Short mmCIF file of C-alpha atoms and ligand atoms in Angstrom, two decimals:
data_model
loop_
_atom_site.label_atom_id
_atom_site.label_comp_id
_atom_site.label_asym_id
_atom_site.label_seq_id
_atom_site.Cartn_x
_atom_site.Cartn_y
_atom_site.Cartn_z
CA MET A 1 -27.10 22.35 18.40
CA GLU A 2 -26.56 21.42 14.97
CA ASP A 3 -24.58 18.10 14.88
CA ASN A 4 -20.93 19.17 13.28
CA ARG A 5 -18.86 16.44 15.02
CA VAL A 6 -17.22 14.75 12.09
CA LEU A 7 -17.20 10.68 11.53
CA THR A 8 -14.93 7.86 12.85
CA LEU A 9 -13.76 4.89 10.94
CA ASN A 10 -16.24 2.70 12.56
CA GLU A 11 -19.20 4.96 12.25
CA VAL A 12 -18.13 4.82 8.77
CA VAL A 13 -17.81 1.76 8.03
CA ILE A 14 -21.13 0.67 9.76
CA GLN A 15 -23.08 3.30 8.11
CA MET A 16 -21.57 1.37 4.49
CA GLN A 17 -21.80 -2.21 5.74
CA SER A 18 -25.02 -2.94 4.08
CA ALA A 19 -23.61 -1.99 1.14
CA PHE A 20 -20.55 -4.47 0.98
CA PRO A 21 -20.44 -7.63 -1.36
CA TYR A 22 -19.98 -9.97 1.49
CA ALA A 23 -22.18 -8.17 4.10
CA LYS A 24 -22.28 -9.97 7.21
CA GLY A 25 -20.56 -7.08 9.04
CA GLU A 26 -17.74 -8.88 9.07
CA LEU A 27 -15.52 -6.84 7.27
CA SER A 28 -16.63 -4.55 8.79
CA ARG A 29 -15.35 -5.53 11.71
CA LEU A 30 -12.04 -6.23 9.96
CA LEU A 31 -11.65 -3.17 8.90
CA MET A 32 -12.13 -1.73 13.16
CA HIS A 33 -9.03 -4.20 13.73
CA ILE A 34 -7.35 -3.15 11.69
CA GLY A 35 -7.70 0.43 12.40
CA LEU A 36 -7.02 -0.51 16.27
CA ALA A 37 -3.79 -2.39 15.50
CA ALA A 38 -2.85 0.76 13.76
CA LYS A 39 -3.11 3.30 16.86
CA ILE A 40 -1.72 0.90 18.49
CA VAL A 41 1.37 0.84 15.35
CA HIS A 42 0.93 4.78 15.48
CA ASN A 43 1.73 5.31 19.11
CA GLN A 44 4.99 3.53 18.85
CA VAL A 45 6.25 5.22 15.20
CA ASN A 46 5.11 8.72 17.87
CA LYS A 47 7.94 7.64 20.24
CA ALA A 48 9.92 5.64 18.51
CA GLY A 49 13.14 7.80 19.23
CA LEU A 50 12.48 7.93 23.61
CA VAL A 51 12.08 4.24 24.19
CA ASN A 52 15.17 3.48 22.43
CA ILE A 53 13.30 0.87 19.83
CA LEU A 54 15.04 1.50 16.99
CA GLY A 55 17.70 -0.96 15.59
CA ASP A 56 18.61 -3.73 14.86
CA ALA A 57 16.10 -6.84 15.66
CA LYS A 58 18.88 -9.13 17.38
CA SER A 59 20.44 -6.63 19.67
CA THR A 60 19.53 -5.50 23.08
CA ASN A 61 19.12 -1.47 24.18
CA ILE A 62 20.93 -0.39 26.86
CA GLN A 63 18.61 -1.56 29.40
CA GLY A 64 20.01 -4.87 28.55
CA GLU A 65 15.25 -5.67 27.12
CA SER A 66 16.07 -6.24 23.57
CA GLN A 67 14.99 -4.56 21.61
CA GLN A 68 12.66 -5.00 18.54
CA LYS A 69 12.66 -3.20 15.20
CA LEU A 70 9.72 -1.16 13.94
CA ASP A 71 9.08 -3.15 11.33
CA VAL A 72 9.07 -6.56 13.46
CA TYR A 73 6.79 -4.85 16.43
CA ALA A 74 4.60 -4.25 13.72
CA ASP A 75 4.44 -7.52 11.85
CA ASN A 76 3.23 -8.86 14.88
CA VAL A 77 0.59 -5.78 16.48
CA PHE A 78 -1.18 -6.74 13.20
CA ARG A 79 -0.42 -10.43 13.23
CA LYS A 80 -2.37 -10.87 16.76
CA ALA A 81 -5.45 -8.00 16.11
CA MET A 82 -6.17 -10.37 12.85
CA GLN A 83 -6.13 -13.12 15.10
CA ALA A 84 -8.38 -11.81 17.40
CA SER A 85 -10.26 -10.51 14.64
CA GLY A 86 -11.59 -14.41 14.07
CA ILE A 87 -12.80 -13.10 10.95
CA ILE A 88 -8.97 -14.01 9.17
CA CYS A 89 -7.92 -17.89 9.05
CA GLY A 90 -4.50 -16.27 7.64
CA ILE A 91 -1.90 -13.54 6.24
CA ALA A 92 1.31 -13.27 4.13
CA SER A 93 3.03 -11.15 5.07
CA GLU A 94 5.93 -9.04 3.69
CA GLU A 95 7.96 -9.53 6.56
CA ASN A 96 7.23 -14.03 6.71
CA ASP A 97 8.31 -15.94 4.30
CA GLU A 98 5.67 -18.68 4.37
CA ILE A 99 1.52 -17.87 5.08
CA ILE A 100 0.99 -17.71 8.75
CA ILE A 101 -2.52 -20.14 9.14
CA PHE A 102 -4.40 -19.23 12.24
CA ASP A 103 -5.15 -22.96 13.26
CA ASP A 104 -7.36 -21.58 16.58
CA ASP A 105 -10.91 -23.13 15.92
CA LEU A 106 -12.70 -19.40 16.59
CA SER A 107 -10.03 -18.36 13.45
CA LEU A 108 -10.22 -21.78 10.94
CA ASP A 109 -13.75 -20.55 10.86
CA GLY A 110 -12.39 -16.90 9.18
CA ASN A 111 -13.72 -16.21 5.88
CA TYR A 112 -10.39 -13.73 5.08
CA VAL A 113 -7.22 -13.51 4.24
CA LEU A 114 -4.37 -10.58 4.50
CA CYS A 115 -2.16 -9.86 2.78
CA ILE A 116 0.27 -7.21 4.34
CA ASP A 117 3.31 -4.73 5.22
CA PRO A 118 3.23 -4.55 8.35
CA LEU A 119 6.10 -0.88 7.96
CA ASP A 120 7.07 -0.08 4.39
CA GLY A 121 9.61 1.77 4.15
CA SER A 122 12.38 0.26 6.00
CA SER A 123 14.70 2.17 5.21
CA ASN A 124 13.29 6.04 6.66
CA ILE A 125 12.14 3.75 9.71
CA ASP A 126 15.48 5.26 11.52
CA VAL A 127 14.88 9.03 9.88
CA ASN A 128 12.03 10.29 10.89
CA VAL A 129 10.60 9.96 7.43
CA SER A 130 7.19 9.22 5.69
CA ILE A 131 6.62 5.12 6.87
CA GLY A 132 3.76 3.30 6.09
CA THR A 133 1.36 0.00 6.31
CA ILE A 134 0.05 -1.56 3.38
CA PHE A 135 -3.03 -4.14 3.64
CA SER A 136 -5.26 -6.63 1.25
CA ILE A 137 -8.29 -8.62 1.99
CA TYR A 138 -9.48 -11.19 0.17
CA HIS A 139 -12.26 -13.72 0.55
CA ARG A 140 -10.37 -16.92 1.01
CA LEU A 141 -10.61 -20.15 -1.78
CA SER A 142 -10.21 -22.83 0.90
CA PRO A 143 -13.64 -24.36 2.42
CA ASN A 144 -14.28 -22.35 5.59
CA GLY A 145 -13.57 -24.89 9.25
CA THR A 146 -10.57 -25.69 7.11
CA LYS A 147 -6.56 -24.27 7.03
CA ALA A 148 -6.20 -21.53 4.49
CA GLN A 149 -4.01 -22.82 2.03
CA LEU A 150 -1.42 -20.88 -0.30
CA CYS A 151 -4.03 -20.55 -2.72
CA ASP A 152 -6.38 -18.27 -1.01
CA PHE A 153 -3.49 -15.69 -1.19
CA LEU A 154 -2.64 -16.17 -4.74
CA GLN A 155 -5.55 -14.47 -5.95
CA PRO A 156 -5.60 -11.30 -8.62
CA GLY A 157 -5.76 -8.20 -7.20
CA THR A 158 -9.53 -8.09 -8.52
CA GLU A 159 -10.44 -9.88 -5.85
CA GLN A 160 -10.07 -7.57 -3.23
CA VAL A 161 -12.69 -7.37 -0.69
CA ALA A 162 -10.92 -4.41 0.56
CA ALA A 163 -7.91 -3.07 0.88
CA GLY A 164 -6.25 0.33 2.05
CA TYR A 165 -2.94 1.84 3.71
CA ILE A 166 -1.99 3.63 6.26
CA ILE A 167 0.20 6.68 6.50
CA TYR A 168 2.91 7.55 9.56
CA GLY A 169 3.37 10.97 8.63
CA SER A 170 3.30 14.73 9.76
CA SER A 171 -0.62 13.34 10.70
CA THR A 172 -1.19 9.61 10.17
CA MET A 173 -4.40 8.73 7.44
CA MET A 174 -5.38 5.75 6.65
CA VAL A 175 -6.76 5.22 3.12
CA TYR A 176 -8.92 2.42 2.59
CA THR A 177 -11.70 1.17 -0.60
CA THR A 178 -14.30 -1.93 -0.32
CA GLY A 179 -14.65 -1.09 -3.93
CA LEU A 180 -16.51 1.41 -4.16
CA GLY A 181 -14.47 4.41 -3.69
CA ALA A 182 -11.67 5.93 -1.72
CA THR A 183 -12.51 6.89 1.73
CA GLY A 184 -9.34 8.65 3.65
CA PHE A 185 -8.96 9.45 7.27
CA THR A 186 -6.83 11.43 9.91
CA TYR A 187 -5.98 10.08 13.28
CA ASP A 188 -6.74 12.20 15.91
CA ALA A 189 -4.99 11.23 19.04
CA ALA A 190 -6.90 13.72 20.96
CA ILE A 191 -9.64 11.74 21.39
CA GLY A 192 -8.07 8.58 19.99
CA GLU A 193 -9.63 7.88 16.60
CA PHE A 194 -9.02 8.60 12.57
CA CYS A 195 -11.42 10.56 11.69
CA LEU A 196 -13.16 10.69 8.46
CA SER A 197 -11.35 13.51 6.06
CA ASN A 198 -11.78 12.77 2.40
CA ASP A 199 -14.49 11.03 1.86
CA HIS A 200 -14.80 10.53 -1.08
CA VAL A 201 -11.09 10.65 -2.99
CA VAL A 202 -10.41 11.69 -6.26
CA THR A 203 -7.01 11.73 -8.35
CA PRO A 204 -6.39 14.37 -10.88
CA GLU A 205 -6.25 12.84 -14.19
CA ASP A 206 -2.69 14.68 -14.86
CA GLY A 207 -0.40 15.92 -13.02
CA ARG A 208 2.89 17.76 -12.97
CA ILE A 209 4.29 14.92 -10.20
CA TYR A 210 6.73 12.05 -11.30
CA SER A 211 8.50 9.80 -8.38
CA VAL A 212 11.28 7.61 -9.31
CA ASN A 213 15.32 6.76 -8.09
CA GLU A 214 16.92 8.00 -10.63
CA GLY A 215 20.34 6.91 -9.59
CA ASN A 216 18.58 3.99 -11.09
CA TYR A 217 18.53 5.19 -14.63
CA ILE A 218 21.88 4.25 -16.05
CA ARG A 219 19.71 0.45 -16.10
CA PHE A 220 15.97 1.79 -16.56
CA PRO A 221 14.58 0.60 -20.08
CA ARG A 222 15.10 3.18 -22.66
CA GLY A 223 11.07 3.92 -22.43
CA VAL A 224 11.66 4.72 -18.61
CA LYS A 225 14.38 7.60 -19.20
CA ARG A 226 12.81 9.25 -22.17
CA TYR A 227 9.09 9.52 -20.66
CA ILE A 228 11.77 10.50 -17.52
CA LYS A 229 13.71 12.62 -20.87
CA TYR A 230 9.99 14.15 -21.77
CA CYS A 231 9.34 14.63 -17.53
CA GLN A 232 12.08 17.11 -17.48
CA GLU A 233 11.52 19.20 -21.20
CA ASP A 234 10.32 22.86 -21.24
CA ASP A 235 7.19 23.62 -22.87
CA LYS A 236 4.68 25.86 -21.93
CA ALA A 237 1.34 23.86 -23.28
CA THR A 238 1.75 21.53 -21.25
CA ASN A 239 2.92 22.53 -18.08
CA ARG A 240 6.29 21.24 -17.77
CA PRO A 241 9.37 20.51 -16.92
CA TYR A 242 7.12 18.76 -13.85
CA THR A 243 8.87 18.47 -10.65
CA SER A 244 10.39 15.48 -9.38
CA ARG A 245 9.47 14.06 -5.73
CA TYR A 246 10.64 11.16 -4.45
CA ILE A 247 11.13 10.32 -0.43
CA GLY A 248 11.66 6.34 -0.74
CA SER A 249 8.68 5.29 1.03
CA LEU A 250 5.90 3.94 -1.63
CA VAL A 251 3.26 4.98 1.00
CA ALA A 252 4.13 8.52 1.10
CA ASP A 253 5.36 9.29 -2.67
CA PHE A 254 1.61 7.80 -3.64
CA HIS A 255 -0.20 9.01 -0.84
CA ARG A 256 1.00 12.50 -1.96
CA ASN A 257 0.47 12.11 -5.47
CA LEU A 258 -2.45 10.52 -5.36
CA ILE A 259 -3.96 14.06 -3.49
CA LYS A 260 -2.02 16.10 -6.36
CA GLY A 261 -1.21 14.38 -8.79
CA GLY A 262 1.65 12.35 -10.54
CA ILE A 263 3.67 9.67 -11.30
CA TYR A 264 5.50 6.77 -9.57
CA MET A 265 7.42 4.16 -10.84
CA TYR A 266 9.18 1.72 -9.55
CA PRO A 267 10.77 0.00 -12.65
CA THR A 268 13.32 -2.98 -13.28
CA THR A 269 16.71 -2.45 -12.97
CA ALA A 270 19.82 -4.16 -13.11
CA SER A 271 19.55 -4.81 -9.21
CA ASN A 272 16.13 -6.06 -9.13
CA PRO A 273 14.89 -7.55 -12.85
CA ASN A 274 11.26 -7.43 -12.27
CA GLY A 275 11.57 -4.68 -9.94
CA LYS A 276 11.39 -4.35 -6.73
CA LEU A 277 7.91 -4.08 -5.19
CA ARG A 278 5.84 -6.55 -4.44
CA LEU A 279 2.63 -7.78 -5.99
CA LEU A 280 1.12 -9.13 -3.17
CA TYR A 281 1.72 -6.49 -0.13
CA GLU A 282 2.19 -3.61 -2.40
CA CYS A 283 1.21 -2.65 -6.19
CA ASN A 284 -2.45 -4.85 -5.84
CA PRO A 285 -3.66 -2.51 -2.83
CA ILE A 286 -2.37 0.44 -3.87
CA ALA A 287 -3.16 -0.34 -7.50
CA PHE A 288 -6.88 -0.63 -6.02
CA ILE A 289 -7.07 2.42 -4.33
CA ALA A 290 -5.29 4.36 -7.30
CA GLU A 291 -8.15 2.99 -9.49
CA GLN A 292 -10.45 3.63 -7.13
CA ALA A 293 -9.84 7.26 -7.04
CA GLY A 294 -9.55 7.10 -10.83
CA GLY A 295 -5.83 6.43 -11.81
CA LYS A 296 -4.23 3.96 -13.64
CA ALA A 297 -1.34 1.28 -12.56
CA THR A 298 -0.01 -0.91 -14.34
CA ASP A 299 3.29 -2.71 -15.28
CA GLY A 300 4.26 -0.49 -17.49
CA ASN A 301 4.60 -2.86 -20.23
CA GLY A 302 -0.12 -2.73 -20.78
CA ASN A 303 -0.52 -5.09 -18.30
CA ARG A 304 -2.94 -3.75 -15.53
CA ILE A 305 -1.56 -4.72 -12.60
CA LEU A 306 -5.31 -6.14 -10.90
CA GLU A 307 -5.25 -8.26 -13.07
CA ILE A 308 -1.30 -10.39 -13.34
CA LYS A 309 -2.26 -13.31 -11.60
CA PRO A 310 0.11 -14.32 -9.20
CA THR A 311 2.61 -17.69 -9.03
CA ASP A 312 4.42 -16.74 -6.00
CA LEU A 313 3.83 -14.79 -2.44
CA HIS A 314 6.79 -12.86 -2.45
CA GLN A 315 6.62 -12.02 -6.78
CA ARG A 316 8.13 -8.51 -7.98
CA VAL A 317 6.55 -6.07 -10.95
CA PRO A 318 7.42 -3.15 -12.38
CA PHE A 319 5.03 -0.80 -11.13
CA PHE A 320 4.57 2.39 -12.64
CA VAL A 321 1.39 4.25 -10.68
CA GLY A 322 -0.32 7.16 -10.76
CA SER A 323 -2.49 10.53 -12.44
CA LYS A 324 -4.28 7.91 -15.41
CA ASN A 325 -2.57 10.40 -18.68
CA MET A 326 0.77 10.03 -16.40
CA VAL A 327 0.46 6.81 -16.87
CA ASP A 328 -0.50 6.85 -20.44
CA LYS A 329 2.02 8.61 -21.59
CA ALA A 330 5.08 6.47 -19.70
CA GLU A 331 3.31 3.51 -21.06
CA GLU A 332 3.84 5.10 -24.83
CA PHE A 333 6.95 5.84 -24.32
CA MET A 334 7.54 2.00 -23.45
CA LYS A 335 5.92 0.87 -26.12
CA GLU A 336 7.81 2.59 -28.73
CA PHE A 337 10.75 2.44 -27.05
CA SER A 338 10.81 -1.14 -26.61
CA GLU A 339 11.43 -2.58 -30.27
CA GLU A 340 15.29 -0.95 -29.42
CA GLU A 341 16.12 -2.79 -26.70
P1 LIG B 1 10.88 -1.77 2.35
O1 LIG B 1 9.77 -3.15 2.01
O2 LIG B 1 11.82 -2.75 1.97
O3 LIG B 1 10.47 -0.84 2.31
O4 LIG B 1 10.52 -1.70 -0.13
C1 LIG B 1 9.78 -1.03 -0.35
C2 LIG B 1 10.42 0.82 -0.79
C3 LIG B 1 8.99 1.43 -1.02
O5 LIG B 1 8.58 1.99 0.16
C4 LIG B 1 9.48 2.62 -1.89
O6 LIG B 1 9.04 3.13 -2.77
C5 LIG B 1 10.95 1.38 -2.03
O7 LIG B 1 11.29 0.48 -1.14
C6 LIG B 1 12.17 2.79 -2.13
O8 LIG B 1 13.66 1.76 -2.89
P2 LIG B 1 15.09 2.01 -3.94
O9 LIG B 1 15.25 2.09 -2.07
O10 LIG B 1 15.21 1.97 -4.65
O11 LIG B 1 14.17 3.80 -3.93
MG1 LIG B 2 7.48 -2.94 2.15
#
């Protein structure tokens, strides 16, 4: 009988193991641990309304039990999974001001550190809109056997050995890269496995979707304003006007554009003079995947996101990501109109 069964996440990472840059099987195991944590979070996200888990982290529910907000819950799940893996010596999480150092004997020997946004799109959590987890893995710089240090985390995105996201949407998906292209898996709850669904993700070079919070329009840089107007102009030759789509959940907005072709922008604004998104937890991993799928990610001023040297754990950067030709066009407008400001 012909075997046309789909491959699971664990099977694929084992198959790819020999091609990993640090091929001791550690990275494969790590991705499996991330997959396991993602399943636990998926489960909780899906029954969030039922178990009354939504709400303030400090409040108690109707039974008098203390409630845990989903983002705090996700942070705990990933933290425990990473410590249990014994491969990770520390974590930087969007949920915590400082790095978390694992100082048990096993973890001190761990070769990797993890940067994570455990549940991104927090404003969408309580209203049943897609949310996501974003992660990024680096080889540590500090000596093995010692405690993780800040310098392990402040590496440019070019040093990522793996990165990915999980989207908890109409289905739950995981997309990751180890620098050998981007691969997508869809969660099959019936068998409790992430199954290979997008073998080699390639994003269109051109797209017709632009995603930006236009409520901030007045305080956008002139280049962004002009680019938005360009997107809205009528021009058959270039397939304009483009269509505007904005969920307000980076993973969901990025994932849609990755598949269909589009640009996502979070430029500087009045309330966020450096942009809103975080270099370590959001921009670097998403930029890595975008590039691996043939797309592009910059800060809008000609700087490749992955080459920015971080100086601070929670550093923010303006973010322009998506189809290569669309990011190039937005950059053109940014350059042309920057002098006028
Ligand atoms: P969060 O980390 O607090 O959830 O914020 C990040 C989110 C992104 O998912 C999303 O793209 C962006 O913030 C939306 O911001 P805004 O509501 O200002 O448009
Ligand atoms: Mg976030």
